[in-house]
Amino acid sequence: MATTTTSSSLLALPSFRSNCNQRPSFKVRAQISGDKATSVEPVNGSVSVSNLQNLKGSEVNGKVKFQREAEIELLWDDGYGSKSVKDYFAAAREILKKPDGGPPRWFSPVDCGQPIKDAPTLFFLPGMDGTGMGLVPHQIALGKAFHVWCLHIPVHDRTPFQGLLKIVEDVLRQEHATRPNKPIYLVGDSFGGCMALAVAARNPSLDLVLILVNPATSFERSPLQPLLPILEMVPEELHFTIPYALSFIMGDPIKMASIGIDNQLPAGVKLNKLREKLTNSMLPLLSELGGIIPRETLLWKLKLLRSGAAYTNSRIHAVEAEVLLLVSGKDRMLPSQEESKRLHGLLKNCTVRCFKENGHTLLLEDSLSLLTVIKGTCKYRRSRRYDFASDFLPPSKGELDFALQELLRFLRNAVSSVFLSTMEDGRIVKGLAGVPDEGPVLLVGYHMLMGLELGPMSEAFIKEKNILFRGMAHPILYAETDSTKEFGYMDWIKVFGAYPVTATNLFKLLSSKSHVLLYPGGAREALHNRGEQYKLIWPDQQEFVRMAARFGATIVPFGTVGEDDIAELVLDYNDLMKIPFLSNYITEATRDTKEFKLRDESSGEVANQQLYLPGVLPKIPGRFYYLFGKPIHTKGRPELVKDKEAAKLVYLEAKEEVEKCIAYLLKKREEDPYRSVVDRLSYSLTHLPENDVPSFEP
């Protein structure tokens, strides 16, 4: 049984519980890599490590056991909102209760559990508090995708900045030696961001992914600089007021208290819950900051922060790592938004996301799960290169709820979508029963104006069939050139499975038996001109048929109608290009799209459509209708792979089926008594909420 005592090795601290009446649990996972879990208990001030079996959620002989999951299931519970800043203070209080005077050390929270197979390792580098508990609201979600380890810097520790870097570097090199083909993630919060950048600059050969949260590299330009000399003159007996005052500068108490409060609650109920959290939990807890950062520790941390920022800035040019920079718009401690522009220009591979309504303590405030942000920016990978097929993690239930309520709520309520499908015998039925459950399945259909049909369609597949289809997207959506970009709709479609349209990605997804969504008309169809609604603008190539046949995929043609019931297209691309200032704006805005040659082999109107935002006038909403045609089977038809003429016949069959679906829906919607939103609203007022608004009979 091995015992570890050196500061640079992996030491595991206890799993601290907030219930002071219970004896703190000292069982945590304490392995850095590999497939075994371990239990850790204190032995004479050191740590002993013993192996556990892989039995998640159970206890054997009093020891916690875990089981590694192969992959994450659709609509899994990410736990975001179940932990808040209250839990952070409880954990910090417990970890500081009995200071041992020891050096900085690593621990892995029990809440993280066991991650999926081949998960990379994530190391958390804390801010000025040094507790290592800054990931408390995110631990459950991160623990599914990563081996999570947090650095704890004891209150009375005085290790200099370069000494801390040495501790981090030692464990990174150990991890790299154990799993050389895996990326290593460093999440640096504020001061921890300086450490992460400095380590990356000193170790350019390591495959590092840095996630920097309001990094303190701009400390010399902090608006608090004039006040810092005053802190040294505050007497010890009045020091408790300093952390309390700083808490309102470092973070937003309202945002902190808002974690876990359902945004869909009535305004009055939501306000009452927020007031209760503020008065009963949040504000009283802020007084405990004086215990987390005593006077001498605060003065030391400020000196450490100044030296660390200077050291990091002098070496930032050497950083080769992949960087995700998360900054707050209301950071009153550091000029984080301004700093994001500087770092974006200096760092070679930097993606920025801005959270305009949050303060400095972004990870402890109500915003988004950190794992959601990592997924939405395509930063989660398990090998040297990001793979849109194998590295994709399905959305959680919390992510689905947020998307439906915050992003698609108005559209969902306005269009009240109707779904129909065609059975093998040709019968048209309500719902999606005609779409095969087993993949691979290739959905091909008509792309409505601006892709408005995507959200309701994705929701229907998830809720009715528990299937998340993977939709192809224009590669320009993956370009990162903006240093002020917020986490928005384009990131959310990546969370829900969108991937760049390439033959390689289609090959990988069909080979993994996925349900894949493909629009042959692409951007040209979604950004069609006036008078072209419901016209298929497909290329002559039949490549998707040959690709489907290679894997025996079932092709399901589908049609959608309804764009003309919610908006009227008044200015198309040709119209906008005739207006001088708009023409110049579109040309400049789409300049970067020219590097994406999606259809070099194509010619005519479907090839390399310019991206733009058309001019539309909204209408009183009608309704969206979807019809999935009779499935076309390619399994057992190997001739389709090499015989272009045979593939062309199937291609024309699929195209004709889409046109039939559209024609059917345009005719049948005239029979819908609830096509208008006014009629649907009247129905809803006289029926129970769980009753769906009816439509025509197929």
XYZ file of C-alpha atoms in Angstrom:
698
model
C 0.000 0.000 0.000
C 1.720 3.163 -1.214
C 1.917 6.399 0.746
C 2.541 9.753 -0.956
C 3.913 12.758 0.921
C 5.667 15.098 -1.542
C 3.987 18.368 -2.507
C 4.221 17.831 -6.228
C 2.650 14.391 -6.181
C -1.047 13.673 -6.357
C -2.478 14.017 -2.897
C -6.193 13.548 -2.322
C -8.039 15.659 0.195
C -11.229 14.555 1.899
C -14.649 14.690 0.303
C -16.066 17.455 2.473
C -19.722 17.442 3.390
C -21.693 20.452 4.515
C -23.428 18.654 7.384
C -21.327 19.502 10.418
C -23.064 16.827 12.479
C -21.582 14.108 10.298
C -18.031 12.941 10.412
C -16.373 14.208 7.214
C -15.959 11.515 4.594
C -12.358 10.894 3.592
C -13.118 8.681 0.590
C -12.316 10.082 -2.834
C -11.050 8.868 -6.167
C -7.323 9.373 -6.236
C -6.018 8.032 -9.491
C -4.841 10.316 -12.281
C -5.274 8.046 -15.225
C -6.169 4.542 -16.261
C -9.384 2.692 -15.624
C -9.160 1.969 -11.884
C -10.787 3.978 -9.126
C -9.249 4.329 -5.704
C -10.245 5.151 -2.143
C -8.196 7.480 -0.010
C -8.018 7.688 3.772
C -5.647 9.706 5.956
C -2.864 7.690 7.573
C -0.696 9.606 10.081
C -1.004 12.839 8.135
C -0.244 11.276 4.762
C -2.466 9.578 2.233
C -2.770 5.892 1.520
C -4.244 4.666 -1.733
C -6.105 1.394 -2.224
C -7.849 0.068 -5.318
C -11.606 -0.198 -5.617
C -13.774 -2.269 -7.917
C -15.830 -0.589 -10.646
C -19.264 -0.542 -9.014
C -20.684 2.952 -9.302
C -23.064 4.125 -6.627
C -22.604 1.242 -4.200
C -20.553 0.670 -1.078
C -18.519 -2.403 -0.221
C -16.871 -2.631 3.207
C -17.659 1.032 3.747
C -15.838 2.196 0.629
C -17.432 4.151 -2.202
C -17.344 2.329 -5.530
C -17.695 3.614 -9.058
C -18.426 2.158 -12.473
C -17.105 3.666 -15.660
C -19.741 4.387 -18.312
C -19.042 3.615 -21.972
C -20.796 6.730 -23.278
C -23.186 9.395 -22.058
C -26.857 8.823 -22.838
C -29.158 11.373 -24.428
C -30.883 13.651 -21.872
C -28.575 12.666 -19.019
C -28.676 14.581 -15.739
C -25.802 17.076 -15.677
C -26.621 18.249 -12.160
C -26.273 21.934 -13.057
C -28.387 24.006 -10.689
C -28.310 21.423 -7.890
C -25.173 23.014 -6.404
C -24.699 26.709 -5.728
C -22.437 29.196 -3.993
C -23.884 27.974 -0.695
C -22.295 24.591 -1.369
C -19.049 26.338 -2.277
C -18.921 28.037 1.124
C -19.821 24.789 2.890
C -16.989 22.969 1.120
C -14.537 25.819 1.736
C -15.519 25.952 5.411
C -14.882 22.234 5.802
C -11.573 22.232 3.964
C -10.285 25.114 6.103
C -11.582 23.755 9.413
C -8.377 21.897 10.289
C -5.435 23.443 8.426
C -2.522 21.024 8.435
C 0.162 23.512 7.444
C 1.020 21.319 4.494
C 1.972 22.322 0.953
C -0.389 22.690 -2.047
C -1.933 19.398 -3.095
C -4.458 17.880 -5.517
C -7.843 16.332 -4.782
C -10.697 14.864 -6.820
C -14.255 15.645 -5.615
C -16.478 12.614 -5.032
C -19.339 14.458 -6.787
C -17.451 14.002 -10.031
C -17.942 10.228 -9.971
C -16.386 8.193 -12.783
C -16.156 9.612 -16.318
C -16.847 7.917 -19.630
C -14.349 5.673 -21.353
C -11.190 7.352 -22.680
C -12.014 10.606 -20.887
C -9.234 13.204 -20.762
C -7.996 14.708 -17.508
C -8.957 18.198 -16.345
C -6.966 20.116 -13.733
C -8.568 23.091 -12.004
C -6.326 25.969 -10.924
C -8.147 28.195 -8.411
C -8.350 31.951 -8.061
C -7.290 34.005 -5.056
C -9.309 31.917 -2.601
C -7.034 28.932 -3.264
C -9.571 26.425 -1.939
C -9.949 24.581 -5.238
C -13.717 24.497 -4.735
C -14.571 26.898 -7.567
C -16.030 24.127 -9.740
C -18.683 23.097 -7.203
C -21.689 24.008 -9.441
C -20.082 22.202 -12.398
C -18.550 19.106 -10.782
C -21.280 16.600 -11.630
C -21.322 17.499 -15.328
C -17.551 17.758 -15.691
C -17.126 14.453 -13.862
C -18.981 12.675 -16.669
C -16.574 13.898 -19.345
C -13.260 14.298 -17.476
C -11.072 12.921 -14.744
C -11.303 16.042 -12.564
C -8.521 17.152 -10.229
C -8.443 20.411 -8.280
C -5.478 22.241 -6.783
C -5.820 23.284 -3.149
C -3.463 25.977 -1.837
C -3.723 26.057 1.987
C -4.461 29.405 3.643
C -1.040 29.724 5.276
C 0.961 28.411 2.328
C 3.507 30.868 0.936
C 4.753 28.987 -2.111
C 5.958 31.553 -4.700
C 4.481 31.728 -8.180
C 7.209 29.689 -9.867
C 6.962 27.110 -7.095
C 3.249 26.705 -7.871
C 4.096 26.334 -11.548
C 6.506 23.532 -10.656
C 3.738 21.683 -8.777
C 1.421 21.953 -11.775
C 4.126 20.987 -14.268
C 5.092 17.888 -12.314
C 1.585 16.479 -12.430
C 1.116 17.420 -16.100
C 4.280 15.600 -17.090
C 3.212 12.589 -15.064
C -0.149 12.577 -16.824
C 1.453 13.015 -20.243
C 3.883 10.164 -19.598
C 0.987 7.891 -18.622
C -1.330 8.835 -21.516
C 0.753 10.576 -24.188
C -2.014 10.652 -26.801
C -4.568 12.389 -24.590
C -5.075 16.152 -24.337
C -4.738 17.692 -20.874
C -7.205 20.367 -19.811
C -6.291 23.264 -17.527
C -9.159 25.372 -16.183
C -7.689 28.559 -14.747
C -9.932 30.908 -12.780
C -8.589 34.487 -12.413
C -5.157 33.965 -10.786
C -5.361 30.339 -11.953
C -5.570 31.693 -15.505
C -2.126 33.233 -15.070
C -0.778 29.903 -13.867
C -2.326 28.037 -16.802
C -0.843 30.423 -19.381
C 2.575 30.376 -17.726
C 2.640 26.570 -17.616
C 1.611 26.412 -21.278
C 4.358 28.874 -22.238
C 6.965 26.752 -20.423
C 5.714 23.472 -21.900
C 4.875 24.083 -25.572
C 5.283 20.401 -26.466
C 2.378 19.276 -24.255
C -1.071 18.935 -25.837
C -2.867 21.393 -23.568
C -6.345 22.896 -23.769
C -6.578 26.016 -21.609
C -9.946 27.237 -20.374
C -9.323 30.665 -18.896
C -12.040 32.349 -16.840
C -11.429 36.093 -16.449
C -7.636 35.554 -16.291
C -5.748 38.004 -14.087
C -3.188 38.901 -16.758
C -4.717 42.408 -16.714
C -4.138 42.881 -12.978
C -1.952 45.974 -13.470
C -4.901 47.657 -15.177
C -7.409 46.671 -12.482
C -9.691 49.509 -11.310
C -8.813 48.396 -7.760
C -5.143 49.343 -8.087
C -5.525 52.745 -6.280
C -7.196 50.962 -3.348
C -4.623 48.224 -2.847
C -2.179 50.314 -0.703
C -5.062 51.063 1.666
C -5.544 47.351 2.393
C -2.150 47.194 4.092
C -3.189 49.922 6.528
C -6.461 48.305 7.625
C -6.044 47.021 11.212
C -6.523 43.339 11.929
C -9.742 43.887 13.908
C -11.395 45.544 10.907
C -10.157 43.088 8.275
C -13.477 41.212 8.229
C -14.990 44.162 6.356
C -12.508 43.896 3.461
C -13.489 40.476 2.033
C -17.152 41.367 2.589
C -16.750 44.558 0.545
C -14.613 42.838 -2.093
C -17.277 40.167 -2.577
C -19.595 42.718 -4.153
C -16.795 43.789 -6.490
C -15.583 40.289 -7.382
C -19.002 38.823 -8.166
C -22.706 39.506 -8.545
C -24.584 38.256 -5.440
C -27.866 38.203 -7.355
C -26.353 36.063 -10.091
C -24.846 33.762 -7.480
C -28.173 33.374 -5.704
C -29.992 32.730 -9.004
C -28.364 29.324 -9.607
C -31.034 26.637 -9.395
C -34.034 29.003 -9.695
C -36.236 28.008 -12.633
C -36.474 30.910 -15.091
C -39.923 29.739 -16.159
C -41.475 30.405 -12.754
C -43.904 33.336 -12.522
C -42.083 36.614 -11.863
C -43.479 36.947 -8.347
C -42.527 33.402 -7.314
C -39.068 33.782 -8.834
C -38.527 37.072 -6.994
C -39.572 35.517 -3.674
C -37.172 32.604 -4.123
C -34.375 34.988 -5.021
C -35.070 37.145 -1.967
C -35.088 34.096 0.303
C -31.755 32.904 -1.076
C -30.198 36.335 -0.718
C -31.361 36.977 2.830
C -31.122 33.449 4.243
C -28.074 32.098 2.433
C -26.123 34.412 0.179
C -25.503 37.580 2.186
C -24.792 35.869 5.549
C -22.263 33.608 3.844
C -20.242 36.510 2.447
C -18.989 37.307 5.929
C -17.141 33.963 5.876
C -14.758 35.274 3.211
C -12.647 36.719 6.014
C -11.931 33.182 7.171
C -11.153 31.947 3.670
C -8.741 34.823 3.028
C -7.274 36.153 6.316
C -5.470 39.517 6.295
C -1.926 38.201 5.917
C -3.064 35.730 3.266
C -4.839 38.473 1.315
C -1.746 40.674 1.287
C 0.379 37.704 0.210
C -2.077 36.740 -2.537
C -2.058 40.282 -3.932
C 1.745 40.216 -4.149
C 1.556 36.744 -5.697
C -1.021 37.963 -8.190
C 1.099 40.930 -9.239
C 4.235 38.833 -9.723
C 2.290 36.072 -11.467
C 0.656 38.442 -13.936
C 4.009 40.055 -14.780
C 5.701 36.664 -15.204
C 2.908 35.371 -17.443
C 2.739 38.460 -19.652
C 6.473 38.289 -20.279
C 6.116 34.758 -21.701
C 2.673 34.788 -23.275
C 4.112 34.889 -26.788
C 5.396 31.332 -26.298
C 1.954 29.797 -25.683
C 1.114 27.172 -28.321
C -1.859 25.613 -26.533
C -5.469 25.678 -27.640
C -7.266 28.366 -25.594
C -10.910 28.981 -24.689
C -11.254 32.388 -23.050
C -14.408 33.088 -20.998
C -14.869 36.695 -19.915
C -17.515 38.604 -17.983
C -19.068 41.847 -19.137
C -19.611 43.155 -15.607
C -16.246 42.259 -14.111
C -15.529 45.104 -11.677
C -12.275 43.612 -10.467
C -10.464 43.273 -13.802
C -10.961 44.801 -17.288
C -11.698 41.322 -18.622
C -13.522 42.306 -21.808
C -10.737 44.632 -22.835
C -8.174 41.985 -21.931
C -9.962 39.407 -24.094
C -9.243 41.517 -27.182
C -5.558 41.715 -26.282
C -5.224 37.994 -25.601
C -7.198 37.082 -28.708
C -4.664 39.001 -30.765
C -1.634 37.549 -28.971
C -2.563 33.886 -28.660
C -2.265 31.734 -31.780
C -5.342 29.558 -31.231
C -7.823 31.452 -29.073
C -11.625 31.262 -28.943
C -13.504 33.888 -26.903
C -16.959 33.821 -25.358
C -18.318 36.811 -23.458
C -20.974 36.649 -20.721
C -22.140 40.251 -20.575
C -24.373 39.981 -17.508
C -21.902 38.226 -15.211
C -19.283 39.433 -12.744
C -15.740 38.290 -11.977
C -16.747 35.031 -10.248
C -18.305 33.630 -13.421
C -18.084 29.964 -12.389
C -20.118 30.595 -9.227
C -22.822 32.698 -10.875
C -25.993 31.772 -12.719
C -24.994 31.357 -16.351
C -24.333 28.084 -18.156
C -22.728 24.812 -17.231
C -19.017 24.942 -18.019
C -19.323 21.634 -19.876
C -22.048 23.155 -22.084
C -19.679 25.956 -23.054
C -16.875 23.493 -23.761
C -19.173 21.436 -25.995
C -20.693 24.434 -27.763
C -17.256 25.730 -28.718
C -16.109 22.272 -29.904
C -13.300 22.108 -27.341
C -14.057 18.655 -25.975
C -11.793 16.032 -27.491
C -10.307 12.727 -26.434
C -7.367 12.639 -28.825
C -5.012 15.059 -30.547
C -7.644 16.243 -33.012
C -11.306 17.039 -32.465
C -13.576 14.455 -34.101
C -17.141 15.630 -34.737
C -18.391 12.047 -34.609
C -16.537 10.260 -31.806
C -15.955 13.275 -29.518
C -19.562 14.453 -29.535
C -21.371 14.354 -26.176
C -25.194 14.295 -26.368
C -27.179 17.090 -24.739
C -28.389 16.756 -21.173
C -31.958 17.240 -20.005
C -30.979 20.613 -18.566
C -29.533 21.703 -21.897
C -32.693 20.633 -23.715
C -34.905 22.500 -21.231
C -32.797 25.648 -21.589
C -32.861 25.489 -25.395
C -36.613 24.958 -25.548
C -37.474 27.644 -23.025
C -34.858 30.302 -23.663
C -34.057 29.928 -27.371
C -37.069 28.332 -29.071
C -39.962 29.162 -26.786
C -41.527 31.833 -29.004
C -41.118 29.852 -32.231
C -42.476 26.640 -30.675
C -45.564 28.387 -29.337
C -46.072 30.396 -32.522
C -45.950 27.557 -35.074
C -47.350 24.549 -33.110
C -45.731 22.052 -35.474
C -47.567 19.072 -36.976
C -45.575 15.907 -37.769
C -46.626 13.149 -40.163
C -44.734 10.139 -41.504
C -45.217 7.403 -44.082
C -45.260 3.742 -43.145
C -43.745 0.962 -45.276
C -47.185 0.178 -46.742
C -47.626 3.795 -47.854
C -50.027 4.875 -45.097
C -49.501 8.399 -43.752
C -49.823 8.548 -39.967
C -49.497 11.190 -37.295
C -46.138 11.345 -35.560
C -42.792 9.846 -36.519
C -43.615 6.143 -36.460
C -42.655 5.810 -40.137
C -39.070 6.911 -39.498
C -36.851 3.898 -38.656
C -35.574 3.710 -35.085
C -32.406 1.861 -36.028
C -29.634 3.628 -37.885
C -27.936 4.423 -40.049
C -30.663 6.738 -41.363
C -30.128 9.637 -43.757
C -32.847 12.313 -43.629
C -32.910 14.425 -46.808
C -35.370 17.221 -47.397
C -36.306 20.799 -48.093
C -34.526 23.594 -46.205
C -37.027 26.291 -45.250
C -36.112 29.972 -45.179
C -33.231 30.504 -42.705
C -33.612 26.923 -41.474
C -36.560 27.766 -39.238
C -37.771 24.168 -39.275
C -34.746 22.768 -37.449
C -35.643 23.527 -33.824
C -39.150 21.991 -33.720
C -37.935 19.018 -35.779
C -35.062 18.265 -33.407
C -37.387 18.512 -30.403
C -39.874 16.084 -31.961
C -37.217 13.442 -32.645
C -35.832 13.722 -29.120
C -39.174 13.589 -27.344
C -40.996 11.042 -29.494
C -38.194 8.711 -30.552
C -35.382 9.512 -28.095
C -33.163 10.139 -31.120
C -30.825 13.063 -31.694
C -30.168 13.464 -35.400
C -26.867 15.016 -36.426
C -27.387 17.934 -38.798
C -24.847 19.277 -41.276
C -23.975 22.973 -41.008
C -22.000 25.471 -43.056
C -18.330 25.515 -41.941
C -18.437 29.298 -41.486
C -20.365 28.648 -38.263
C -17.152 27.164 -36.874
C -14.921 30.135 -37.717
C -13.615 32.007 -34.654
C -12.622 35.588 -35.511
C -14.596 37.642 -32.974
C -13.082 38.597 -29.609
C -16.458 39.816 -28.253
C -18.666 36.885 -29.279
C -21.324 35.768 -26.814
C -22.355 32.161 -26.273
C -25.453 32.085 -28.477
C -27.610 30.221 -30.952
C -24.741 29.163 -33.215
C -23.060 27.500 -30.239
C -26.262 25.810 -29.155
C -26.744 24.091 -32.511
C -23.306 22.540 -31.963
C -24.410 21.353 -28.514
C -27.287 19.616 -30.296
C -25.131 17.836 -32.833
C -24.486 20.142 -35.801
C -21.252 19.419 -37.631
C -19.474 20.892 -40.694
C -20.714 19.489 -43.966
C -17.890 17.347 -45.323
C -17.785 13.906 -46.912
C -15.491 12.709 -44.128
C -17.933 13.688 -41.387
C -20.862 12.089 -43.235
C -18.796 8.910 -43.632
C -17.984 8.772 -39.912
C -21.548 9.378 -38.774
C -23.142 6.846 -41.082
C -20.503 4.304 -40.115
C -21.508 4.815 -36.473
C -25.177 4.103 -37.381
C -26.360 7.611 -36.563
C -29.435 9.454 -37.781
C -28.018 12.159 -40.046
C -29.800 15.210 -41.452
C -28.680 16.447 -44.880
C -30.031 19.276 -46.993
C -28.860 18.783 -50.589
C -29.939 22.358 -51.369
C -27.812 23.703 -48.526
C -27.478 27.438 -47.915
C -28.776 28.278 -51.396
C -32.127 26.698 -50.540
C -32.315 28.193 -47.040
C -31.468 31.641 -48.433
C -33.613 31.401 -51.535
C -34.851 34.363 -53.530
C -38.342 35.792 -53.663
C -40.775 33.495 -55.424
C -38.671 30.398 -54.767
C -40.356 29.104 -51.618
C -40.852 25.330 -51.713
C -38.642 24.993 -54.770
C -35.950 22.329 -54.462
C -32.559 23.731 -55.454
C -30.501 20.555 -55.460
C -27.199 19.897 -57.254
C -26.843 17.291 -60.001
C -24.487 15.092 -57.961
C -25.960 12.007 -56.282
C -23.086 11.445 -53.834
C -25.266 11.127 -50.734
C -26.999 8.096 -52.302
C -23.696 6.324 -52.887
C -22.515 7.155 -49.392
C -25.770 5.851 -47.885
C -25.497 2.647 -49.919
C -21.967 2.074 -48.689
C -23.313 1.631 -45.150
C -26.738 0.253 -46.041
C -28.404 3.385 -44.669
C -32.123 4.039 -45.041
C -32.873 7.285 -46.882
C -35.941 9.108 -45.558
C -37.089 12.012 -47.782
C -39.153 14.711 -46.081
C -40.930 17.947 -46.863
C -41.702 20.956 -44.680
C -44.024 23.898 -45.243
C -44.943 26.957 -43.216
C -42.331 29.624 -43.919
C -44.858 31.663 -45.930
C -47.247 31.530 -42.962
C -44.934 33.330 -40.552
C -42.972 35.787 -42.702
C -42.850 37.371 -46.131
C -39.509 37.625 -47.900
C -39.217 41.212 -49.155
C -35.464 41.615 -49.736
C -33.420 38.721 -51.102
C -29.724 38.606 -51.985
C -30.205 40.241 -55.367
C -32.189 43.101 -53.814
C -29.687 43.711 -51.021
C -26.725 43.805 -53.392
C -28.363 46.705 -55.238
C -28.237 48.846 -52.065
C -24.683 50.300 -51.843
C -24.085 50.330 -48.083
C -25.740 46.920 -47.599
C -23.797 45.498 -50.530
C -20.516 46.595 -48.958
C -21.555 45.206 -45.574
C -22.480 41.779 -46.997
C -19.261 41.595 -48.998
C -17.170 42.403 -45.928
C -19.153 40.149 -43.582
C -18.876 37.159 -45.933
C -15.257 37.727 -46.888
C -14.098 34.834 -44.682
C -16.591 32.413 -46.245
C -14.654 32.330 -49.500
C -12.085 30.003 -47.956
C -14.790 27.341 -47.522
C -15.179 25.688 -50.904
C -18.064 23.335 -50.199
C -18.977 22.468 -53.754
C -16.074 23.085 -56.032
C -17.387 20.318 -58.256
C -20.808 21.973 -58.513
C -21.833 24.692 -60.873
C -24.711 27.095 -61.180
C -26.895 28.560 -58.468
C -26.300 25.882 -55.823
C -22.503 26.326 -55.721
C -20.983 28.341 -52.839
C -23.937 30.511 -51.842
C -23.044 33.780 -50.115
C -24.336 33.920 -46.535
C -26.493 36.905 -45.605
C -29.544 37.879 -43.559
C -32.584 38.398 -45.825
C -35.161 41.123 -45.264
C -38.465 39.686 -44.033
C -41.757 41.046 -42.746
C -43.407 38.970 -39.998
C -46.970 37.746 -40.346
C -49.549 36.571 -37.852
C -48.125 33.062 -37.380
C -49.599 30.100 -39.162
C -48.261 26.609 -38.613
C -45.344 24.361 -39.550
C -46.088 20.999 -41.154
C -43.656 18.109 -41.653
C -44.156 14.941 -43.688
C -41.551 12.180 -43.774
C -41.965 10.119 -46.924
C -41.679 6.398 -47.502
C -38.203 5.130 -46.540
C -35.847 4.171 -49.351
C -33.705 1.183 -48.421
C -30.151 0.865 -49.739
C -29.172 -2.190 -47.709
C -28.530 -5.134 -49.996
C -28.040 -2.874 -53.011
C -24.232 -2.755 -53.403
C -24.552 -1.691 -57.048
C -25.511 1.817 -55.884
C -21.971 2.426 -54.641
C -20.292 2.157 -58.050
C -23.128 2.407 -60.565
C -23.746 6.129 -60.993
C -26.813 5.609 -63.163
C -28.466 3.385 -60.548
C -27.560 5.909 -57.830
C -29.010 8.714 -59.950
C -32.351 6.909 -60.159
C -32.506 6.639 -56.370
C -31.482 10.294 -56.103
C -34.332 11.340 -58.401
C -36.700 9.076 -56.464
C -35.764 10.827 -53.207
C -36.115 14.265 -54.775
C -39.510 13.399 -56.239
C -40.674 12.094 -52.860
C -39.687 15.392 -51.187
C -41.664 17.328 -53.801
C -44.687 15.062 -53.242
C -44.462 15.631 -49.481
C -44.424 19.397 -49.973
C -47.362 19.283 -52.391
C -49.338 17.073 -49.998
C -48.776 19.441 -47.059
C -49.632 22.574 -49.062
C -52.955 20.997 -50.008
C -53.847 19.424 -46.661
C -53.026 22.472 -44.537
C -56.026 24.183 -46.114
C -58.147 21.652 -44.190
C -56.564 22.501 -40.836
C -59.137 24.366 -38.683
C -56.334 25.507 -36.368
C -53.826 26.723 -38.929
C -53.975 30.278 -37.515
C -52.399 31.066 -34.164
C -55.604 32.875 -33.193
C -57.643 29.689 -33.582
C -55.025 27.683 -31.694
C -55.066 30.203 -28.858
C -58.850 29.943 -28.619
C -58.564 26.151 -28.455
C -55.927 26.326 -25.740
C -58.122 28.564 -23.580
C -60.921 25.978 -23.564
C -58.879 22.786 -23.187
C -56.395 21.347 -20.734
C -52.740 22.352 -21.306
C -51.665 18.743 -21.943
C -54.039 18.444 -24.901
C -52.221 19.063 -28.179
C -53.968 21.350 -30.636
C -55.432 19.054 -33.325
C -54.920 19.371 -37.054
C -56.248 17.786 -40.260
C -56.616 14.038 -40.560
C -53.948 12.489 -42.836
